[in-house]
């Protein structure tokens, strides 16, 4: 279990104090760090979190990056060249570097060193062992090390308790994702709205699932920014996928739902509050509901790929041409 | 001139030390703060910068927000309700609050208090007096106050020296913006790529100019993230507007240009390096070239609105319906 690996890593860095935490990755791996960034922002008095695309991190060369920094990097296969380079770069600057990947012995692990956690595949692993779960555990433990709080234990328990809810939510949403996959299969563009920890879901849905894997134009829009420009694009038939979680930013998502209900007939709301999360510590529910949204969203994408007869594995450029 | 106002504000906060700087705004005002965030990230050892949508800031309620925080908020007319509330929220938390707006006596100024700077309209003011210029000056002076550096003077001089280059760039690009406005006028979706301080330009172009003011689908894509998903959407006729500046992240934009040149025939590159910026301190050139891109981009949008016979002032929801 990744919890043991996380505890080992935390043990190794115990006593070190940090003033900066950098979440550095590319694409889907950047998205999966966003909820942990939101968590640190919400609970930590000593750490100010930032997230960066790996190359942006190297070329921006943040001046405050140094020995008081902790940098977490993720790459599924541990082979993303920019992220491997970013790990080397951070180490050269004297930062504490933690890497996570789905495999052992990857270039990323070799660059990062001993502070490594292996996570499980989202299709087969329980929430606590997935990349999202691992990131939540790591972030919790790092804050605990800094501030003598007790997040890790409660986060771990919440991740265990959310597991059956995720399973149930996938079943409960089965008919709806099938319905919307049919309705959206010929869409020329799909919008996705959300905020707080759930913005990660709009980001990964649009960038990775819809644009990369389905070649459908997709626009991730922060629910708070929606009303300051992008909402003008919405028409009666605009396909919108709106994620509603239960974190502190839910009010932003509710406002977006109210608007979209009035102005489009193609609104697909994925609302995690439909499900019974009463067994989960209220302080952590908001972080957990992101995982429900993530799972339902992936189910939708699978159905969409079937409706469109466009496999999620087809690429025209990625790992095929030089870039 | 805003430089005098900035100096007055800096004088008033001299001696206060901060560990956090928050850039808080909505839409176009959020975009215009991004280059200053990038500046602080690039030069400051004591300040770790964050930007937030105003409502996201209030609802996230960052735990580290407090007396050691400085919060800068912008709203053109000073009336954006979320930003006014965010100023009140930040003050209640004990933060030092600076507001900027284009008018005197606005609700934002009243909420923020005496630390206020008025800036000039981008159509008529020189670069140094625009919102972008004002933000650069403020950020420079805040870092100077903290770290005994000398950014403000050099930033001010750079802003004065970039002014004639901006004027020249608009003339030099006149034929090209007219050409691409014709070519892109019937586009169903437009992509915009950039990185570093210039990501602000993709953000404001897509969210405010294209989606809000022209009702054209538009996707702002970070040039570093492009290769980790979104680039799969690019086809031979995809309209792409690619901003190239001269800051430390230019390499990311160059990589995106190389790819797009191969795979689409509809690539519009706005490259600030075409122009003679030899009179500007090399440390500040990258921040200045963003202003060139901003001005050329706005010229393009004007031409586009004429070609499409769709005024930049038409709205269907903003300030018209309730939301």
Short mmCIF file of N, CA, C and O in Angstrom, two decimals, chain A residues 27 43 49 54 77 102 134 152-153 157 160 176 191 198 209 225 231 237 241 280:
data_model
loop_
_atom_site.label_atom_id
_atom_site.label_comp_id
_atom_site.label_asym_id
_atom_site.label_seq_id
_atom_site.Cartn_x
_atom_site.Cartn_y
_atom_site.Cartn_z
N UNK A 27 0.47 17.68 -18.03
CA UNK A 27 -0.80 17.12 -18.47
C UNK A 27 -1.62 16.50 -17.36
O UNK A 27 -1.89 17.15 -16.34
N UNK A 43 -5.28 24.38 4.21
CA UNK A 43 -4.99 24.00 5.60
C UNK A 43 -3.65 24.49 6.15
O UNK A 43 -3.46 24.50 7.37
N UNK A 49 1.55 26.88 -1.68
CA UNK A 49 1.74 25.93 -2.78
C UNK A 49 1.67 26.58 -4.17
O UNK A 49 0.94 27.54 -4.37
N UNK A 54 6.15 21.11 -16.07
CA UNK A 54 7.56 20.79 -15.81
C UNK A 54 8.54 21.71 -16.54
O UNK A 54 9.51 22.20 -15.95
N UNK A 77 4.43 6.70 -16.13
CA UNK A 77 5.45 5.69 -16.41
C UNK A 77 6.83 6.14 -15.92
O UNK A 77 7.83 5.44 -16.12
N UNK A 102 3.98 5.06 -11.47
CA UNK A 102 3.23 3.81 -11.37
C UNK A 102 4.15 2.59 -11.46
O UNK A 102 3.72 1.47 -11.27
N UNK A 134 -2.32 9.00 -3.29
CA UNK A 134 -0.91 9.14 -2.89
C UNK A 134 -0.54 10.61 -2.69
O UNK A 134 0.13 10.97 -1.72
N UNK A 152 -2.63 13.29 8.16
CA UNK A 152 -2.34 12.05 7.43
C UNK A 152 -3.29 10.92 7.83
O UNK A 152 -3.87 10.25 6.96
N UNK A 153 -3.46 10.75 9.12
CA UNK A 153 -4.30 9.65 9.58
C UNK A 153 -5.75 9.83 9.11
O UNK A 153 -6.37 8.90 8.58
N UNK A 157 -7.91 7.61 6.42
CA UNK A 157 -9.21 7.01 6.76
C UNK A 157 -10.30 7.46 5.77
O UNK A 157 -11.12 6.67 5.33
N UNK A 160 -10.06 5.57 2.57
CA UNK A 160 -10.61 4.21 2.67
C UNK A 160 -12.14 4.25 2.64
O UNK A 160 -12.79 3.47 1.95
N UNK A 176 -26.85 7.63 -16.82
CA UNK A 176 -26.66 9.02 -17.24
C UNK A 176 -25.43 9.21 -18.13
O UNK A 176 -25.48 9.95 -19.11
N UNK A 191 -17.83 22.19 -23.27
CA UNK A 191 -17.31 23.05 -22.20
C UNK A 191 -17.36 22.28 -20.89
O UNK A 191 -18.30 21.51 -20.66
N UNK A 198 -11.96 20.61 -7.76
CA UNK A 198 -12.56 19.94 -8.92
C UNK A 198 -12.16 20.53 -10.26
O UNK A 198 -12.43 19.94 -11.30
N UNK A 209 -8.72 13.71 -21.94
CA UNK A 209 -9.73 12.80 -22.49
C UNK A 209 -10.33 13.30 -23.79
O UNK A 209 -10.35 12.58 -24.79
N UNK A 225 -14.40 32.19 -13.14
CA UNK A 225 -14.03 33.02 -14.29
C UNK A 225 -15.11 33.04 -15.37
O UNK A 225 -15.18 33.98 -16.17
N UNK A 231 -18.86 32.94 -20.39
CA UNK A 231 -20.29 32.57 -20.41
C UNK A 231 -21.04 33.14 -21.61
O UNK A 231 -22.09 32.62 -21.98
N UNK A 237 -28.00 25.09 -27.28
CA UNK A 237 -27.60 23.69 -27.49
C UNK A 237 -26.15 23.41 -27.06
O UNK A 237 -25.59 22.37 -27.41
N UNK A 241 -20.36 20.13 -19.38
CA UNK A 241 -20.20 19.13 -18.32
C UNK A 241 -19.75 19.89 -17.07
O UNK A 241 -18.69 20.50 -17.06
N UNK A 280 -17.71 10.08 6.40
CA UNK A 280 -16.38 10.70 6.20
C UNK A 280 -16.27 12.00 6.99
O UNK A 280 -17.19 12.83 6.99
#
